[in-house]
Amino acid sequence: MQIIIDGKKIDAVYGDTILETCRKADIYIPTLCYHEAFGGQGRCRLCMVELEKEGQKKMVAACTYPITEKIEVRTSTPLIKKTRRNIIMLLYKRAPNSLLLQKLFREYECQDNSLKEDPAERCILCNLCVQACQEIGSNAISLIMRGTDKRVASPYDEASEACTGCGACALICPTAAIEMVEEGNKRSIWNKTFELLACERCGKLYTTKEQWEFTAKKNNACASDRQLCESCRKKAVAEKIKAYQAAEH
Amino acid sequence: MEKILVVQPEKCTGCRTCELVCSFVHTGEFNPLRSRITVFNFEKVGLATPIVCQQCSVAACMEVCPVGAITRDEETGAMLVSHDRCLRCKMCTIACPFGATIYDPVSDIISKCDLCGGDPQCVQYCPSGAITYQDPIKANLAKRKNYAEKLRVVYEEVV
Ligand code: SF4
Ligand code: FES
């Protein structure tokens, strides 16, 4: 089917979101809580676009709005620009300690105001970490509390048995709000401290025991007793080749 | 049929050109640590061999990936990582029996051989013809048949 985006006729797949359709057509829409692995969440509202349907105008989140009929979409009207600026301002006030939000605050030419802020806060509650943890199958963290107290936490703010210390939450966080600390052979995240697994051959610390076991459970290939880092696994293969070569000659 | 990378250790001189080329075409930098192919030099016995992703038919990296970020390219048969989809959980790096899937902290991506989209540059630049890109049937033929069979055993043992 065809829809109109910013005055241009664009091919769209029935059921695809406005955001997906725009990305395919190289039309830029800013996002913060969207991820390819699980799609739109409609949380940050930065992807707002204007939509016209049967003469009626409204604003929708492009990342969650599925295209099921002929619509006209506008991605950067003055109203949209103003809305995005407001959203960035609010997110900045929520997480003033985030470098990303500080940068966006300047880029969107936001004005500061007297809204209360916590100068140390970095989390914008985009939920990407929670979603990633869920996809991985650990479900170690979630959004807790309501309203202004809302935050991401492990159950009762204690060490979660399900957490494997993989750190995907810290890497996916757009505002670097999740602290993962590595010291010596220990890694700490979400109130849990992990002992890092040392490669049997070279001693390199390459994962946590919990993550190794989690992966091994999913795939028997790595369930062999040997716990080798990537380099030593390669080396082990090369040594086998050497042994066979020697036997050949 | 898809072609595969065939390594002949008896031809490899251990010059590491493949590592440099691989690193350069993928990262713009001549840094063997960021190469997706790694050469092992056993100087005492005079043997060297590159180790690279086998694009396994049953690929551990693909099997463990929780979000389907690793898929097989229909044309080349290479196991490709969608970096936009990837969650950086690194399970694939733990699961790969060859250690051929690694996390590159510089570019924050999972890095593995992608067969350069069907024109592997290591093959182009290897000065001694130790890496070839050919269809698996020919690769197993004739003289090397016996040897290839043994290599297969090697790989299977490692798996
Ligand atoms: S690191 Fe990325 S590609 Fe590898 S298993 Fe995790 S999500 Fe999949
Ligand atoms: S990207 Fe659409 S609401 Fe966040």
Coordinates of C-alpha atoms and ligand atoms in Angstrom, one line a residue:
Chain A
M1 CA 0.0 0.0 0.0
Q2 CA 1.0 3.6 -0.4
I3 CA 0.9 6.4 2.2
I4 CA 2.1 10.0 2.1
I5 CA 5.0 11.0 4.3
D6 CA 6.1 14.6 4.2
G7 CA 4.3 15.1 0.9
K8 CA 5.9 12.1 -0.8
K9 CA 4.2 8.9 -1.8
I10 CA 5.9 6.1 0.1
D11 CA 5.4 2.3 -0.2
A12 CA 4.4 0.8 3.1
V13 CA 3.7 -2.8 4.3
Y14 CA 0.4 -3.2 5.9
G15 CA 0.9 -3.5 9.7
D16 CA 4.4 -2.0 9.7
T17 CA 4.8 1.0 12.1
I18 CA 5.3 4.5 10.8
L19 CA 8.8 4.4 12.2
E20 CA 9.8 1.2 10.3
T21 CA 8.3 2.6 7.1
C22 CA 10.2 5.9 7.5
R23 CA 13.5 4.1 8.3
K24 CA 13.1 2.0 5.1
A25 CA 12.5 5.2 3.1
D26 CA 15.4 6.9 4.8
I27 CA 13.3 9.5 6.5
Y28 CA 14.8 10.4 9.8
I29 CA 12.7 10.3 13.0
P30 CA 14.6 10.6 16.3
T31 CA 14.1 7.9 18.9
L32 CA 15.3 6.9 22.3
C33 CA 13.4 3.9 23.5
Y34 CA 13.1 2.1 20.2
H35 CA 15.3 -1.0 19.5
E36 CA 15.5 -3.2 16.4
A37 CA 15.4 -6.3 18.5
F38 CA 12.0 -5.6 20.0
G39 CA 10.5 -2.7 18.3
G40 CA 8.8 0.4 19.6
Q41 CA 7.8 0.9 23.2
G42 CA 6.0 4.2 23.0
R43 CA 7.8 5.4 26.2
C44 CA 10.0 8.3 25.4
R45 CA 7.6 10.0 22.9
L46 CA 10.5 11.5 21.0
C47 CA 9.3 9.8 17.8
M48 CA 6.0 11.8 17.7
V49 CA 4.7 12.6 14.2
E50 CA 1.6 14.3 12.9
L51 CA -0.9 12.2 11.2
E52 CA -3.9 13.2 9.1
K53 CA -6.7 10.8 8.5
E54 CA -10.0 11.7 6.9
G55 CA -9.3 15.4 7.5
Q56 CA -8.6 14.9 11.2
K57 CA -5.2 15.7 12.6
K58 CA -3.5 14.0 15.6
M59 CA -0.1 13.3 17.0
V60 CA 1.0 9.7 17.4
A61 CA 4.2 7.8 18.4
A62 CA 5.7 6.6 15.1
C63 CA 7.4 3.6 16.8
T64 CA 4.1 2.0 17.8
Y65 CA 1.5 3.2 15.3
P66 CA 0.8 0.5 12.7
I67 CA -0.1 1.5 9.2
T68 CA -3.4 -0.1 8.3
E69 CA -5.1 2.5 6.1
K70 CA -4.3 5.5 3.9
I71 CA -2.8 8.1 6.0
E72 CA -0.7 11.2 5.6
V73 CA 2.2 11.6 7.9
R74 CA 4.3 14.7 8.7
T75 CA 7.5 14.2 10.5
S76 CA 8.8 17.7 11.1
T77 CA 6.1 20.4 11.3
P78 CA 6.6 23.3 13.6
L79 CA 4.3 21.6 16.1
I80 CA 6.4 18.4 16.0
K81 CA 9.6 20.3 16.4
K82 CA 8.1 22.1 19.4
T83 CA 6.9 18.9 20.9
R84 CA 10.2 17.2 20.5
R85 CA 12.0 20.2 22.1
N86 CA 9.6 19.9 25.0
I87 CA 10.2 16.2 25.4
I88 CA 13.9 16.7 25.4
M89 CA 13.6 19.4 27.9
L90 CA 11.6 17.2 30.2
L91 CA 13.9 14.2 29.7
Y92 CA 16.8 16.5 30.5
K93 CA 15.1 17.7 33.7
R94 CA 14.5 14.1 34.6
A95 CA 18.1 13.0 33.9
P96 CA 20.4 16.1 34.0
N97 CA 23.5 14.1 34.7
S98 CA 23.2 12.2 31.3
L99 CA 25.8 13.4 28.8
L100 CA 23.4 12.4 26.0
L101 CA 20.5 14.5 27.3
Q102 CA 22.9 17.4 27.9
K103 CA 23.9 17.2 24.3
L104 CA 20.3 16.9 23.1
F105 CA 19.3 19.8 25.3
R106 CA 21.8 22.0 23.5
E107 CA 21.0 20.5 20.0
Y108 CA 17.3 21.1 20.4
E109 CA 17.9 24.6 21.8
C110 CA 15.9 24.0 24.9
Q111 CA 15.4 26.6 27.6
D112 CA 16.1 25.8 31.2
N113 CA 13.3 26.3 33.7
S114 CA 12.6 26.0 37.3
L115 CA 11.3 22.4 37.2
K116 CA 12.8 20.4 40.0
E117 CA 15.7 18.1 39.1
D118 CA 18.0 15.6 40.7
P119 CA 21.4 16.6 39.5
A120 CA 22.8 13.1 39.9
E121 CA 20.1 11.3 37.8
R122 CA 20.9 9.7 34.5
C123 CA 18.1 7.3 33.9
I124 CA 15.3 8.4 31.5
L125 CA 13.1 5.3 32.2
C126 CA 13.2 4.2 28.6
N127 CA 13.0 0.6 29.7
L128 CA 15.5 -0.7 27.1
C129 CA 17.6 -2.4 29.9
V130 CA 14.5 -4.2 31.3
Q131 CA 13.4 -5.3 27.8
A132 CA 16.9 -6.5 26.8
C133 CA 17.2 -8.6 30.0
Q134 CA 13.8 -10.0 29.3
E135 CA 14.7 -10.9 25.7
I136 CA 17.9 -12.6 26.9
G137 CA 15.7 -14.7 29.2
S138 CA 17.0 -13.5 32.6
N139 CA 14.3 -11.1 33.7
A140 CA 16.5 -9.9 36.5
I141 CA 15.4 -6.3 36.5
S142 CA 12.1 -4.4 36.2
L143 CA 10.5 -1.0 36.5
I144 CA 9.2 -0.6 40.0
M145 CA 7.1 2.0 41.9
R146 CA 4.9 4.5 40.3
G147 CA 4.9 8.1 39.3
T148 CA 7.9 10.2 40.3
D149 CA 9.3 7.2 42.3
K150 CA 9.4 5.0 39.3
R151 CA 12.8 3.4 38.7
V152 CA 14.6 0.3 37.4
A153 CA 15.7 -2.2 40.1
S154 CA 16.4 -5.8 40.9
P155 CA 13.7 -7.4 43.1
Y156 CA 13.8 -5.7 46.5
D157 CA 17.1 -4.1 45.4
E158 CA 18.8 -7.2 46.3
A159 CA 21.1 -9.5 44.3
S160 CA 18.8 -11.3 41.8
E161 CA 19.4 -15.0 41.3
A162 CA 18.5 -14.7 37.6
C163 CA 21.2 -12.0 36.8
T164 CA 24.1 -13.5 35.0
G165 CA 26.2 -10.3 35.0
C166 CA 26.3 -10.2 31.2
G167 CA 26.1 -6.4 31.2
A168 CA 23.9 -6.1 28.2
C169 CA 21.7 -3.7 30.2
A170 CA 24.6 -1.4 30.8
L171 CA 25.6 -1.5 27.1
I172 CA 22.1 -0.9 25.8
C173 CA 21.4 2.1 28.1
P174 CA 21.5 5.2 26.0
T175 CA 22.4 7.4 28.9
A176 CA 25.0 5.3 30.6
A177 CA 22.9 5.2 33.8
I178 CA 23.7 1.6 34.8
E179 CA 26.9 1.1 36.7
M180 CA 28.9 -2.0 36.1
V181 CA 32.2 -2.0 38.0
E182 CA 35.0 -4.4 37.4
E183 CA 37.8 -4.6 40.0
G184 CA 40.3 -7.4 40.0
N185 CA 38.4 -10.6 39.3
K186 CA 35.1 -9.2 40.4
R187 CA 32.3 -7.6 38.5
S188 CA 29.4 -5.8 40.3
I189 CA 26.1 -4.8 38.8
W190 CA 22.6 -4.5 40.3
N191 CA 23.7 -5.2 43.8
K192 CA 25.3 -8.5 42.8
T193 CA 29.0 -9.3 42.7
F194 CA 30.3 -11.9 40.3
E195 CA 33.5 -13.7 40.2
L196 CA 34.9 -13.5 36.7
L197 CA 35.8 -16.7 35.0
A198 CA 39.4 -17.2 34.1
C199 CA 40.5 -18.9 30.9
E200 CA 41.9 -22.3 31.8
R201 CA 45.0 -21.7 29.6
C202 CA 45.9 -18.0 29.7
G203 CA 44.1 -16.8 32.7
K204 CA 42.3 -14.0 30.9
L205 CA 39.0 -13.1 32.7
Y206 CA 36.5 -13.4 29.9
T207 CA 33.0 -13.8 31.4
T208 CA 31.1 -14.7 34.6
K209 CA 30.6 -18.2 35.7
E210 CA 26.9 -17.6 35.7
Q211 CA 26.9 -16.4 32.1
W212 CA 29.0 -19.3 30.9
E213 CA 26.5 -21.7 32.5
F214 CA 23.6 -19.8 31.1
T215 CA 25.1 -20.0 27.6
A216 CA 26.1 -23.6 28.0
K217 CA 22.5 -24.5 28.9
K218 CA 21.3 -22.9 25.7
N219 CA 23.8 -24.6 23.5
N220 CA 25.5 -27.9 24.1
A221 CA 28.4 -27.0 21.9
C222 CA 30.0 -24.9 24.6
A223 CA 29.1 -27.2 27.3
S224 CA 32.4 -29.0 27.0
D225 CA 34.3 -28.9 30.3
R226 CA 36.9 -26.5 29.0
Q227 CA 36.5 -22.9 29.7
L228 CA 38.7 -21.1 27.3
C229 CA 38.7 -17.5 26.1
E230 CA 38.2 -16.8 22.4
S231 CA 42.0 -16.6 21.6
C232 CA 42.7 -19.9 23.4
R233 CA 39.8 -21.6 21.7
K234 CA 41.3 -20.5 18.3
K235 CA 44.7 -21.7 19.5
A236 CA 43.3 -25.1 20.5
V237 CA 42.0 -25.6 17.0
A238 CA 45.3 -24.5 15.5
E239 CA 47.1 -27.0 17.7
K240 CA 44.9 -29.8 16.6
I241 CA 45.7 -28.9 13.0
K242 CA 49.4 -29.0 13.9
A243 CA 49.0 -32.4 15.4
Y244 CA 47.3 -33.7 12.3
Q245 CA 49.9 -32.1 10.0
A246 CA 52.7 -33.8 12.0
A247 CA 51.0 -37.1 11.7
E248 CA 50.7 -36.6 7.9
H249 CA 54.4 -36.2 7.4
Chain B
M1 CA 26.1 -23.8 -4.0
E2 CA 27.8 -21.4 -1.5
K3 CA 31.5 -21.2 -1.6
I4 CA 33.6 -21.7 1.6
L5 CA 37.0 -20.5 2.8
V6 CA 39.4 -23.3 2.6
V7 CA 42.7 -23.0 4.5
Q8 CA 45.7 -25.1 3.5
P9 CA 48.2 -24.9 6.4
E10 CA 50.9 -26.5 4.3
K11 CA 51.0 -23.4 2.1
C12 CA 50.8 -20.7 4.9
T13 CA 54.0 -18.9 5.6
G14 CA 52.8 -17.2 8.7
C15 CA 53.2 -13.7 7.1
R16 CA 49.9 -12.4 8.7
T17 CA 48.9 -10.4 5.6
C18 CA 45.4 -11.8 6.0
E19 CA 45.1 -10.4 9.5
L20 CA 46.2 -6.9 8.4
V21 CA 43.9 -6.9 5.3
C22 CA 40.9 -8.1 7.4
S23 CA 41.4 -5.5 10.0
F24 CA 41.9 -2.8 7.5
V25 CA 38.8 -3.6 5.4
H26 CA 36.6 -4.0 8.5
T27 CA 37.9 -1.3 10.8
G28 CA 40.0 1.0 8.7
E29 CA 42.9 0.3 10.9
F30 CA 45.9 -2.1 10.6
N31 CA 45.4 -3.8 13.9
P32 CA 45.7 -7.6 14.0
L33 CA 43.8 -7.6 17.3
R34 CA 40.8 -6.4 15.5
S35 CA 41.1 -8.9 12.7
R36 CA 38.5 -11.6 12.2
I37 CA 41.1 -14.1 11.0
T38 CA 44.0 -15.1 13.3
V39 CA 47.3 -16.7 12.3
F40 CA 49.0 -19.2 14.6
N41 CA 52.7 -19.7 14.1
F42 CA 54.4 -22.8 15.4
E43 CA 57.9 -21.9 14.7
K44 CA 59.6 -24.9 16.1
V45 CA 57.8 -27.3 13.8
G46 CA 57.7 -24.8 10.9
L47 CA 53.9 -24.7 10.7
A48 CA 51.5 -21.8 10.5
T49 CA 47.8 -21.7 10.0
P50 CA 45.1 -19.1 10.0
I51 CA 41.9 -19.8 12.0
V52 CA 38.7 -18.2 10.8
C53 CA 34.9 -18.7 11.2
Q54 CA 33.7 -21.9 9.5
Q55 CA 30.2 -20.5 8.9
C56 CA 29.0 -23.7 10.5
S57 CA 25.9 -25.3 9.1
V58 CA 24.6 -25.7 12.7
A59 CA 26.0 -22.5 14.1
A60 CA 26.3 -22.1 17.8
C61 CA 26.4 -18.3 17.6
M62 CA 23.0 -18.3 15.9
E63 CA 21.5 -20.9 18.2
V64 CA 22.3 -19.0 21.4
C65 CA 21.4 -15.5 20.1
P66 CA 18.2 -14.6 22.0
V67 CA 17.1 -12.0 19.5
G68 CA 17.9 -13.6 16.1
A69 CA 20.6 -11.1 15.4
I70 CA 22.8 -13.7 13.7
T71 CA 21.4 -15.0 10.4
R72 CA 22.8 -16.7 7.4
D73 CA 23.2 -14.6 4.3
E74 CA 21.3 -16.4 1.5
E75 CA 23.8 -15.6 -1.2
T76 CA 27.2 -16.2 0.5
G77 CA 26.2 -18.5 3.3
A78 CA 28.0 -16.3 5.8
M79 CA 26.6 -15.9 9.3
L80 CA 26.0 -12.2 9.6
V81 CA 25.4 -10.1 12.7
S82 CA 22.8 -7.4 12.6
H83 CA 24.4 -4.8 14.8
D84 CA 21.2 -2.9 15.2
R85 CA 19.5 -5.9 16.5
C86 CA 22.3 -7.2 18.7
L87 CA 22.0 -6.7 22.4
R88 CA 25.7 -7.2 23.2
C89 CA 25.0 -10.0 25.6
K90 CA 28.1 -11.8 24.2
M91 CA 26.6 -15.2 24.4
C92 CA 27.7 -15.9 20.9
T93 CA 31.3 -15.2 21.8
I94 CA 31.1 -17.7 24.6
A95 CA 29.3 -20.3 22.5
C96 CA 31.5 -20.3 19.3
P97 CA 33.7 -23.5 19.5
F98 CA 36.4 -21.8 17.4
G99 CA 36.6 -18.5 19.3
A100 CA 35.9 -16.9 15.9
T101 CA 33.1 -14.6 17.1
I102 CA 34.5 -11.8 19.3
Y103 CA 33.3 -8.5 20.9
D104 CA 35.2 -5.5 19.5
P105 CA 35.0 -2.9 22.3
V106 CA 36.4 -0.2 20.0
S107 CA 33.4 -0.2 17.7
D108 CA 31.1 -1.8 20.3
I109 CA 30.0 -4.6 17.9
I110 CA 30.2 -8.4 17.7
S111 CA 32.9 -9.0 15.1
K112 CA 33.1 -12.1 13.0
C113 CA 34.0 -13.1 9.4
D114 CA 31.4 -12.0 7.0
L115 CA 33.2 -13.4 3.9
C116 CA 33.5 -9.7 2.8
G117 CA 30.1 -10.0 1.1
G118 CA 31.3 -12.8 -1.2
D119 CA 34.8 -11.5 -2.1
P120 CA 37.0 -12.4 0.9
Q121 CA 39.9 -10.0 1.0
C122 CA 42.2 -12.4 2.9
V123 CA 41.9 -14.7 -0.2
Q124 CA 42.7 -11.8 -2.5
Y125 CA 45.8 -10.8 -0.6
C126 CA 47.3 -14.0 0.7
P127 CA 50.6 -14.1 -1.1
S128 CA 51.0 -17.9 -0.9
G129 CA 47.5 -19.1 -1.9
A130 CA 46.9 -20.7 1.5
I131 CA 43.4 -19.4 1.7
T132 CA 41.1 -20.1 -1.1
Y133 CA 37.4 -19.5 -1.7
Q134 CA 35.8 -22.3 -3.5
D135 CA 32.8 -24.5 -3.6
P136 CA 32.9 -27.2 -0.9
I137 CA 32.7 -30.1 -3.4
K138 CA 35.9 -29.1 -5.2
A139 CA 37.5 -28.3 -1.9
N140 CA 37.1 -31.8 -0.8
L141 CA 38.3 -33.4 -4.0
A142 CA 41.4 -35.3 -5.0
K143 CA 44.6 -34.8 -3.2
R144 CA 43.2 -32.9 -0.3
K145 CA 40.2 -35.1 0.2
N146 CA 42.0 -37.2 2.8
Y147 CA 43.3 -34.1 4.5
A148 CA 40.1 -32.3 4.4
E149 CA 38.4 -35.2 5.9
K150 CA 40.9 -35.1 8.8
L151 CA 40.4 -31.4 9.3
R152 CA 36.7 -32.1 9.5
V153 CA 37.4 -34.6 12.2
V154 CA 39.5 -32.0 14.0
Y155 CA 36.8 -29.4 13.8
E156 CA 34.1 -31.9 14.9
E157 CA 36.3 -32.9 17.9
V158 CA 36.6 -29.3 18.9
V159 CA 32.9 -28.8 18.6
Ligands
SF4_1 S1 25.9 -10.5 21.6 FE1 24.3 -9.9 20.0 S2 24.6 -11.3 18.3 FE2 25.7 -12.2 20.1 S3 24.1 -13.6 21.1 FE3 23.9 -11.6 22.1 S4 22.4 -10.5 21.0 FE4 23.0 -12.2 19.7
FES2 S1 11.0 5.8 20.2 FE1 8.8 6.0 20.0 S2 8.3 6.5 22.0 FE2 10.4 6.2 22.2

